[in-house]
Amino acid sequence: FLPSSPPEIPGYDFFDYYDSAYEVGGDYHDYIELPDGRLAIIVADVSGKGISAALLTAKLSAEMRFCLATESDPAAAVTKLNYVFSQGGWEDRFVTMILMVLHPPSGEVTLVNAGHMPPLVRLGTQPVEMPGSEKAGLPIGVVEDFEYESYPITLGPGDSLAAFTDGFSEAMNEDEELYGMEQLEARFSDPVTSVVDLGRHILEDVKRHVAGHPQSDDMCLVCVGRDVAPG
């Protein structure tokens, strides 16, 4: 249920990375083409690890596609997903998730945050930000009738964003030192030539920090960049 390759949309580049701590994992990312030309981009982290988390992730993937097909508004889709998921009898299981719906012609991205870390966003020469923390709702599966809110950002030429799971920020070395958000933001701020280089740059620095220490959590990263306008 993970995408076999990033989407191909003129004017945009994508990079994704997934590595489970065990043979299968509970982190999840997906790209879903919507009928009106928009693209839904999802990064999620299911509680738990291993086979049970992977089974729950498969269920989440199918239900997210159903909700996006029946609700054109991203916040309404996540609200429906939460209700459907809460009826599934998953007991104490929950999911943190960020949904990003890209409108390619305008560069507008509508975000809905269900208890997840906000994405890193770099707009022009402005400092890297993590917008929308005040709009973040509860994780999926906590309160069945929770109403989620959306918030917009706009990617101009040369702008980029990165959504990730805590396997990156909490990557640990042999001295039990976390990689940390400050380091992640700093690497996202570094000058690179493309969003693919950006993703690889972050990965290389996390691996340098870990230095072969066994991975303790699933890791998922999705980067989206809008091409620089010609001329």
C-alpha atoms as a PDB file:
ATOM      1  CA  PHE A   1       0.000   0.000   0.000  1.00  0.00           C
ATOM      2  CA  LEU A   2       3.013   2.330  -0.166  1.00  0.00           C
ATOM      3  CA  PRO A   3       3.399   4.168  -3.491  1.00  0.00           C
ATOM      4  CA  SER A   4       5.821   2.547  -5.933  1.00  0.00           C
ATOM      5  CA  SER A   5       7.158   5.936  -7.058  1.00  0.00           C
ATOM      6  CA  PRO A   6       6.553   9.658  -6.494  1.00  0.00           C
ATOM      7  CA  PRO A   7       3.973  11.375  -8.703  1.00  0.00           C
ATOM      8  CA  GLU A   8       4.922  13.239 -11.857  1.00  0.00           C
ATOM      9  CA  ILE A   9       3.378  16.707 -11.936  1.00  0.00           C
ATOM     10  CA  PRO A  10       4.806  19.402 -14.229  1.00  0.00           C
ATOM     11  CA  GLY A  11       6.399  22.161 -12.192  1.00  0.00           C
ATOM     12  CA  TYR A  12       6.854  20.044  -9.043  1.00  0.00           C
ATOM     13  CA  ASP A  13       9.358  17.543  -7.689  1.00  0.00           C
ATOM     14  CA  PHE A  14       8.872  14.945  -4.983  1.00  0.00           C
ATOM     15  CA  PHE A  15      11.132  12.885  -2.751  1.00  0.00           C
ATOM     16  CA  ASP A  16      10.051  10.167  -0.345  1.00  0.00           C
ATOM     17  CA  TYR A  17      11.794   7.752   1.961  1.00  0.00           C
ATOM     18  CA  TYR A  18      10.502   4.952   4.148  1.00  0.00           C
ATOM     19  CA  ASP A  19      12.401   2.574   6.411  1.00  0.00           C
ATOM     20  CA  SER A  20      10.753   0.425   9.066  1.00  0.00           C
ATOM     21  CA  ALA A  21      12.465  -0.440  12.330  1.00  0.00           C
ATOM     22  CA  TYR A  22      11.372  -4.066  11.879  1.00  0.00           C
ATOM     23  CA  GLU A  23      10.454  -6.148   8.824  1.00  0.00           C
ATOM     24  CA  VAL A  24       7.178  -4.241   8.540  1.00  0.00           C
ATOM     25  CA  GLY A  25       6.161  -0.997  10.163  1.00  0.00           C
ATOM     26  CA  GLY A  26       3.393   1.436  10.999  1.00  0.00           C
ATOM     27  CA  ASP A  27       4.581   4.611   9.310  1.00  0.00           C
ATOM     28  CA  TYR A  28       2.697   5.371   6.123  1.00  0.00           C
ATOM     29  CA  HIS A  29       2.812   7.774   3.227  1.00  0.00           C
ATOM     30  CA  ASP A  30       0.706   8.003   0.107  1.00  0.00           C
ATOM     31  CA  TYR A  31      -0.135  10.135  -2.907  1.00  0.00           C
ATOM     32  CA  ILE A  32      -3.763  10.148  -4.007  1.00  0.00           C
ATOM     33  CA  GLU A  33      -4.840  11.856  -7.222  1.00  0.00           C
ATOM     34  CA  LEU A  34      -8.190  13.586  -6.772  1.00  0.00           C
ATOM     35  CA  PRO A  35     -10.736  13.983  -9.590  1.00  0.00           C
ATOM     36  CA  ASP A  36     -10.342  17.761  -9.851  1.00  0.00           C
ATOM     37  CA  GLY A  37      -6.595  17.643 -10.502  1.00  0.00           C
ATOM     38  CA  ARG A  38      -5.538  18.114  -6.895  1.00  0.00           C
ATOM     39  CA  LEU A  39      -3.071  15.752  -5.225  1.00  0.00           C
ATOM     40  CA  ALA A  40      -3.478  14.477  -1.668  1.00  0.00           C
ATOM     41  CA  ILE A  41      -0.195  13.786   0.122  1.00  0.00           C
ATOM     42  CA  ILE A  42      -0.360  11.846   3.379  1.00  0.00           C
ATOM     43  CA  VAL A  43       2.216  11.103   6.081  1.00  0.00           C
ATOM     44  CA  ALA A  44       1.027   9.119   9.089  1.00  0.00           C
ATOM     45  CA  ASP A  45       2.341   7.247  12.107  1.00  0.00           C
ATOM     46  CA  VAL A  46       0.262   4.388  13.513  1.00  0.00           C
ATOM     47  CA  SER A  47       0.783   3.597  17.189  1.00  0.00           C
ATOM     48  CA  GLY A  48       2.751   0.419  17.745  1.00  0.00           C
ATOM     49  CA  LYS A  49       5.186  -1.426  15.503  1.00  0.00           C
ATOM     50  CA  GLY A  50       5.466  -4.660  13.568  1.00  0.00           C
ATOM     51  CA  ILE A  51       2.683  -6.754  12.033  1.00  0.00           C
ATOM     52  CA  SER A  52      -0.180  -5.303  14.077  1.00  0.00           C
ATOM     53  CA  ALA A  53       0.763  -1.728  13.145  1.00  0.00           C
ATOM     54  CA  ALA A  54       1.143  -2.717   9.477  1.00  0.00           C
ATOM     55  CA  LEU A  55      -2.341  -4.259   9.409  1.00  0.00           C
ATOM     56  CA  LEU A  56      -3.784  -1.110  10.922  1.00  0.00           C
ATOM     57  CA  THR A  57      -1.895   0.966   8.365  1.00  0.00           C
ATOM     58  CA  ALA A  58      -3.450  -1.041   5.527  1.00  0.00           C
ATOM     59  CA  LYS A  59      -6.905  -0.337   6.949  1.00  0.00           C
ATOM     60  CA  LEU A  60      -6.073   3.354   7.330  1.00  0.00           C
ATOM     61  CA  SER A  61      -4.904   3.561   3.722  1.00  0.00           C
ATOM     62  CA  ALA A  62      -8.157   2.136   2.354  1.00  0.00           C
ATOM     63  CA  GLU A  63     -10.340   4.308   4.598  1.00  0.00           C
ATOM     64  CA  MET A  64      -8.404   7.481   3.740  1.00  0.00           C
ATOM     65  CA  ARG A  65      -8.983   6.875   0.033  1.00  0.00           C
ATOM     66  CA  PHE A  66     -12.693   6.329   0.659  1.00  0.00           C
ATOM     67  CA  CYS A  67     -13.016   9.525   2.707  1.00  0.00           C
ATOM     68  CA  LEU A  68     -11.169  11.625   0.130  1.00  0.00           C
ATOM     69  CA  ALA A  69     -13.394  10.204  -2.623  1.00  0.00           C
ATOM     70  CA  THR A  70     -16.582  11.122  -0.756  1.00  0.00           C
ATOM     71  CA  GLU A  71     -15.548  14.474   0.805  1.00  0.00           C
ATOM     72  CA  SER A  72     -14.065  17.224  -1.365  1.00  0.00           C
ATOM     73  CA  ASP A  73     -13.083  19.326   1.654  1.00  0.00           C
ATOM     74  CA  PRO A  74      -9.846  18.019   3.270  1.00  0.00           C
ATOM     75  CA  ALA A  75     -10.948  18.825   6.834  1.00  0.00           C
ATOM     76  CA  ALA A  76     -14.277  17.032   6.276  1.00  0.00           C
ATOM     77  CA  ALA A  77     -12.407  14.031   4.853  1.00  0.00           C
ATOM     78  CA  VAL A  78     -10.197  13.738   7.954  1.00  0.00           C
ATOM     79  CA  THR A  79     -13.221  14.251  10.225  1.00  0.00           C
ATOM     80  CA  LYS A  80     -14.969  11.364   8.458  1.00  0.00           C
ATOM     81  CA  LEU A  81     -11.822   9.232   8.602  1.00  0.00           C
ATOM     82  CA  ASN A  82     -11.601   9.769  12.342  1.00  0.00           C
ATOM     83  CA  TYR A  83     -15.233   8.758  12.840  1.00  0.00           C
ATOM     84  CA  VAL A  84     -14.934   5.627  10.666  1.00  0.00           C
ATOM     85  CA  PHE A  85     -11.641   4.649  12.297  1.00  0.00           C
ATOM     86  CA  SER A  86     -13.107   5.148  15.782  1.00  0.00           C
ATOM     87  CA  GLN A  87     -15.887   2.654  14.994  1.00  0.00           C
ATOM     88  CA  GLY A  88     -13.384  -0.076  14.122  1.00  0.00           C
ATOM     89  CA  GLY A  89     -12.824  -1.398  17.628  1.00  0.00           C
ATOM     90  CA  TRP A  90      -9.080  -0.717  17.624  1.00  0.00           C
ATOM     91  CA  GLU A  91      -9.156  -0.201  21.400  1.00  0.00           C
ATOM     92  CA  ASP A  92      -6.196   1.975  22.459  1.00  0.00           C
ATOM     93  CA  ARG A  93      -4.716   2.342  18.979  1.00  0.00           C
ATOM     94  CA  PHE A  94      -4.463   5.779  17.380  1.00  0.00           C
ATOM     95  CA  VAL A  95      -2.835   7.484  14.400  1.00  0.00           C
ATOM     96  CA  THR A  96      -1.083  10.814  13.997  1.00  0.00           C
ATOM     97  CA  MET A  97      -1.358  12.136  10.462  1.00  0.00           C
ATOM     98  CA  ILE A  98      -0.756  15.161   8.267  1.00  0.00           C
ATOM     99  CA  LEU A  99      -2.876  15.517   5.113  1.00  0.00           C
ATOM    100  CA  MET A 100      -1.654  17.982   2.477  1.00  0.00           C
ATOM    101  CA  VAL A 101      -3.798  18.652  -0.596  1.00  0.00           C
ATOM    102  CA  LEU A 102      -1.876  20.364  -3.388  1.00  0.00           C
ATOM    103  CA  HIS A 103      -3.558  22.452  -6.095  1.00  0.00           C
ATOM    104  CA  PRO A 104      -0.776  22.448  -8.729  1.00  0.00           C
ATOM    105  CA  PRO A 105      -1.812  25.495 -10.814  1.00  0.00           C
ATOM    106  CA  SER A 106      -1.826  27.877  -7.840  1.00  0.00           C
ATOM    107  CA  GLY A 107       0.671  26.158  -5.554  1.00  0.00           C
ATOM    108  CA  GLU A 108      -1.844  26.293  -2.700  1.00  0.00           C
ATOM    109  CA  VAL A 109      -1.551  23.470  -0.189  1.00  0.00           C
ATOM    110  CA  THR A 110      -4.429  22.830   2.212  1.00  0.00           C
ATOM    111  CA  LEU A 111      -3.200  21.082   5.355  1.00  0.00           C
ATOM    112  CA  VAL A 112      -5.075  19.139   8.000  1.00  0.00           C
ATOM    113  CA  ASN A 113      -3.107  18.027  11.050  1.00  0.00           C
ATOM    114  CA  ALA A 114      -4.326  15.150  13.221  1.00  0.00           C
ATOM    115  CA  GLY A 115      -1.919  15.227  16.148  1.00  0.00           C
ATOM    116  CA  HIS A 116       1.174  15.098  13.934  1.00  0.00           C
ATOM    117  CA  MET A 117       4.253  17.310  13.819  1.00  0.00           C
ATOM    118  CA  PRO A 118       3.643  20.211  11.415  1.00  0.00           C
ATOM    119  CA  PRO A 119       5.647  20.055   8.194  1.00  0.00           C
ATOM    120  CA  LEU A 120       8.795  22.087   7.696  1.00  0.00           C
ATOM    121  CA  VAL A 121       8.115  24.868   5.181  1.00  0.00           C
ATOM    122  CA  ARG A 122      10.656  27.021   3.345  1.00  0.00           C
ATOM    123  CA  LEU A 123       9.206  29.982   1.457  1.00  0.00           C
ATOM    124  CA  GLY A 124      11.696  32.061  -0.485  1.00  0.00           C
ATOM    125  CA  THR A 125      14.384  33.557   1.736  1.00  0.00           C
ATOM    126  CA  GLN A 126      12.235  33.471   4.866  1.00  0.00           C
ATOM    127  CA  PRO A 127      13.365  31.372   7.840  1.00  0.00           C
ATOM    128  CA  VAL A 128      12.103  27.792   7.907  1.00  0.00           C
ATOM    129  CA  GLU A 129       8.769  27.531   9.693  1.00  0.00           C
ATOM    130  CA  MET A 130       6.463  24.813  11.006  1.00  0.00           C
ATOM    131  CA  PRO A 131       3.092  26.523  10.525  1.00  0.00           C
ATOM    132  CA  GLY A 132      -0.281  25.402  11.798  1.00  0.00           C
ATOM    133  CA  SER A 133       0.499  24.038  15.258  1.00  0.00           C
ATOM    134  CA  GLU A 134      -2.458  26.027  16.631  1.00  0.00           C
ATOM    135  CA  LYS A 135      -4.725  24.269  14.088  1.00  0.00           C
ATOM    136  CA  ALA A 136      -3.537  20.755  14.943  1.00  0.00           C
ATOM    137  CA  GLY A 137      -6.322  18.431  16.049  1.00  0.00           C
ATOM    138  CA  LEU A 138      -6.298  15.235  18.052  1.00  0.00           C
ATOM    139  CA  PRO A 139      -4.789  12.017  16.682  1.00  0.00           C
ATOM    140  CA  ILE A 140      -7.153   9.831  14.673  1.00  0.00           C
ATOM    141  CA  GLY A 141      -9.090   7.452  16.917  1.00  0.00           C
ATOM    142  CA  VAL A 142      -9.020   9.465  20.165  1.00  0.00           C
ATOM    143  CA  VAL A 143     -12.410  11.247  20.080  1.00  0.00           C
ATOM    144  CA  GLU A 144     -14.856   9.954  17.467  1.00  0.00           C
ATOM    145  CA  ASP A 145     -16.779  13.193  16.858  1.00  0.00           C
ATOM    146  CA  PHE A 146     -13.793  15.558  16.752  1.00  0.00           C
ATOM    147  CA  GLU A 147     -14.035  18.272  14.075  1.00  0.00           C
ATOM    148  CA  TYR A 148     -10.773  18.948  12.227  1.00  0.00           C
ATOM    149  CA  GLU A 149      -9.699  22.300  10.764  1.00  0.00           C
ATOM    150  CA  SER A 150      -7.632  23.073   7.692  1.00  0.00           C
ATOM    151  CA  TYR A 151      -5.147  25.833   6.998  1.00  0.00           C
ATOM    152  CA  PRO A 152      -3.494  26.944   3.737  1.00  0.00           C
ATOM    153  CA  ILE A 153       0.028  27.705   2.633  1.00  0.00           C
ATOM    154  CA  THR A 154       1.137  28.611  -0.874  1.00  0.00           C
ATOM    155  CA  LEU A 155       4.277  27.261  -2.531  1.00  0.00           C
ATOM    156  CA  GLY A 156       5.805  29.743  -4.937  1.00  0.00           C
ATOM    157  CA  PRO A 157       8.607  28.941  -7.391  1.00  0.00           C
ATOM    158  CA  GLY A 158      11.575  27.515  -5.479  1.00  0.00           C
ATOM    159  CA  ASP A 159       9.574  26.875  -2.283  1.00  0.00           C
ATOM    160  CA  SER A 160       9.466  23.488  -0.552  1.00  0.00           C
ATOM    161  CA  LEU A 161       8.007  21.584   2.365  1.00  0.00           C
ATOM    162  CA  ALA A 162       8.850  18.375   4.187  1.00  0.00           C
ATOM    163  CA  ALA A 163       6.582  16.132   6.266  1.00  0.00           C
ATOM    164  CA  PHE A 164       8.130  13.452   8.444  1.00  0.00           C
ATOM    165  CA  THR A 165       7.549  11.059  11.309  1.00  0.00           C
ATOM    166  CA  ASP A 166       9.301  11.159  14.665  1.00  0.00           C
ATOM    167  CA  GLY A 167      11.714   8.434  13.581  1.00  0.00           C
ATOM    168  CA  PHE A 168      13.731  11.315  12.117  1.00  0.00           C
ATOM    169  CA  SER A 169      13.636  13.841  14.937  1.00  0.00           C
ATOM    170  CA  GLU A 170      14.129  11.088  17.537  1.00  0.00           C
ATOM    171  CA  ALA A 171      16.849   9.145  15.694  1.00  0.00           C
ATOM    172  CA  MET A 172      19.370   8.187  18.367  1.00  0.00           C
ATOM    173  CA  ASN A 173      23.114   7.562  18.369  1.00  0.00           C
ATOM    174  CA  GLU A 174      25.025   5.178  20.607  1.00  0.00           C
ATOM    175  CA  ASP A 175      25.226   7.850  23.335  1.00  0.00           C
ATOM    176  CA  GLU A 176      21.397   8.015  23.293  1.00  0.00           C
ATOM    177  CA  GLU A 177      21.455  11.567  21.917  1.00  0.00           C
ATOM    178  CA  LEU A 178      18.453  12.482  19.759  1.00  0.00           C
ATOM    179  CA  TYR A 179      18.917  14.016  16.332  1.00  0.00           C
ATOM    180  CA  GLY A 180      16.399  16.691  17.327  1.00  0.00           C
ATOM    181  CA  MET A 181      14.192  19.232  15.616  1.00  0.00           C
ATOM    182  CA  GLU A 182      16.818  21.998  15.597  1.00  0.00           C
ATOM    183  CA  GLN A 183      19.156  19.838  13.558  1.00  0.00           C
ATOM    184  CA  LEU A 184      16.351  18.831  11.193  1.00  0.00           C
ATOM    185  CA  GLU A 185      15.338  22.466  10.653  1.00  0.00           C
ATOM    186  CA  ALA A 186      18.964  23.453  10.055  1.00  0.00           C
ATOM    187  CA  ARG A 187      19.453  20.814   7.359  1.00  0.00           C
ATOM    188  CA  PHE A 188      16.183  21.810   5.717  1.00  0.00           C
ATOM    189  CA  SER A 189      17.510  25.386   5.600  1.00  0.00           C
ATOM    190  CA  ASP A 190      20.745  24.437   3.846  1.00  0.00           C
ATOM    191  CA  PRO A 191      21.002  25.501   0.180  1.00  0.00           C
ATOM    192  CA  VAL A 192      20.371  22.626  -2.236  1.00  0.00           C
ATOM    193  CA  THR A 193      19.663  22.472  -5.946  1.00  0.00           C
ATOM    194  CA  SER A 194      16.522  20.314  -5.882  1.00  0.00           C
ATOM    195  CA  VAL A 195      14.008  18.703  -3.551  1.00  0.00           C
ATOM    196  CA  VAL A 196      15.595  15.308  -4.275  1.00  0.00           C
ATOM    197  CA  ASP A 197      18.950  16.669  -3.114  1.00  0.00           C
ATOM    198  CA  LEU A 198      17.190  18.119  -0.079  1.00  0.00           C
ATOM    199  CA  GLY A 199      15.771  14.736   0.911  1.00  0.00           C
ATOM    200  CA  ARG A 200      19.111  13.007   0.421  1.00  0.00           C
ATOM    201  CA  HIS A 201      20.897  15.767   2.349  1.00  0.00           C
ATOM    202  CA  ILE A 202      18.626  15.237   5.357  1.00  0.00           C
ATOM    203  CA  LEU A 203      18.992  11.454   5.170  1.00  0.00           C
ATOM    204  CA  GLU A 204      22.772  11.610   5.017  1.00  0.00           C
ATOM    205  CA  ASP A 205      22.943  13.866   8.063  1.00  0.00           C
ATOM    206  CA  VAL A 206      20.590  11.672  10.100  1.00  0.00           C
ATOM    207  CA  LYS A 207      22.665   8.602   9.190  1.00  0.00           C
ATOM    208  CA  ARG A 208      25.837  10.474  10.131  1.00  0.00           C
ATOM    209  CA  HIS A 209      24.320  11.224  13.556  1.00  0.00           C
ATOM    210  CA  VAL A 210      23.122   7.670  14.126  1.00  0.00           C
ATOM    211  CA  ALA A 211      26.454   6.217  12.960  1.00  0.00           C
ATOM    212  CA  GLY A 212      25.180   2.645  12.735  1.00  0.00           C
ATOM    213  CA  HIS A 213      23.245   2.607  16.027  1.00  0.00           C
ATOM    214  CA  PRO A 214      20.251   0.224  15.701  1.00  0.00           C
ATOM    215  CA  GLN A 215      17.086   1.929  14.478  1.00  0.00           C
ATOM    216  CA  SER A 216      14.378   2.048  17.169  1.00  0.00           C
ATOM    217  CA  ASP A 217      11.473   3.582  15.239  1.00  0.00           C
ATOM    218  CA  ASP A 218      10.020   3.631  11.737  1.00  0.00           C
ATOM    219  CA  MET A 219      11.191   6.537   9.569  1.00  0.00           C
ATOM    220  CA  CYS A 220       9.164   8.291   6.879  1.00  0.00           C
ATOM    221  CA  LEU A 221       9.960  11.499   4.982  1.00  0.00           C
ATOM    222  CA  VAL A 222       8.153  13.217   2.100  1.00  0.00           C
ATOM    223  CA  CYS A 223       9.504  16.383   0.469  1.00  0.00           C
ATOM    224  CA  VAL A 224       7.627  18.505  -2.063  1.00  0.00           C
ATOM    225  CA  GLY A 225       9.198  21.318  -4.070  1.00  0.00           C
ATOM    226  CA  ARG A 226       7.911  23.737  -6.663  1.00  0.00           C
ATOM    227  CA  ASP A 227      10.313  24.345  -9.538  1.00  0.00           C
ATOM    228  CA  VAL A 228      11.919  27.722  -9.996  1.00  0.00           C
ATOM    229  CA  ALA A 229      10.087  29.626 -12.730  1.00  0.00           C
ATOM    230  CA  PRO A 230      12.068  29.782 -15.989  1.00  0.00           C
ATOM    231  CA  GLY A 231      13.788  33.060 -16.720  1.00  0.00           C
END
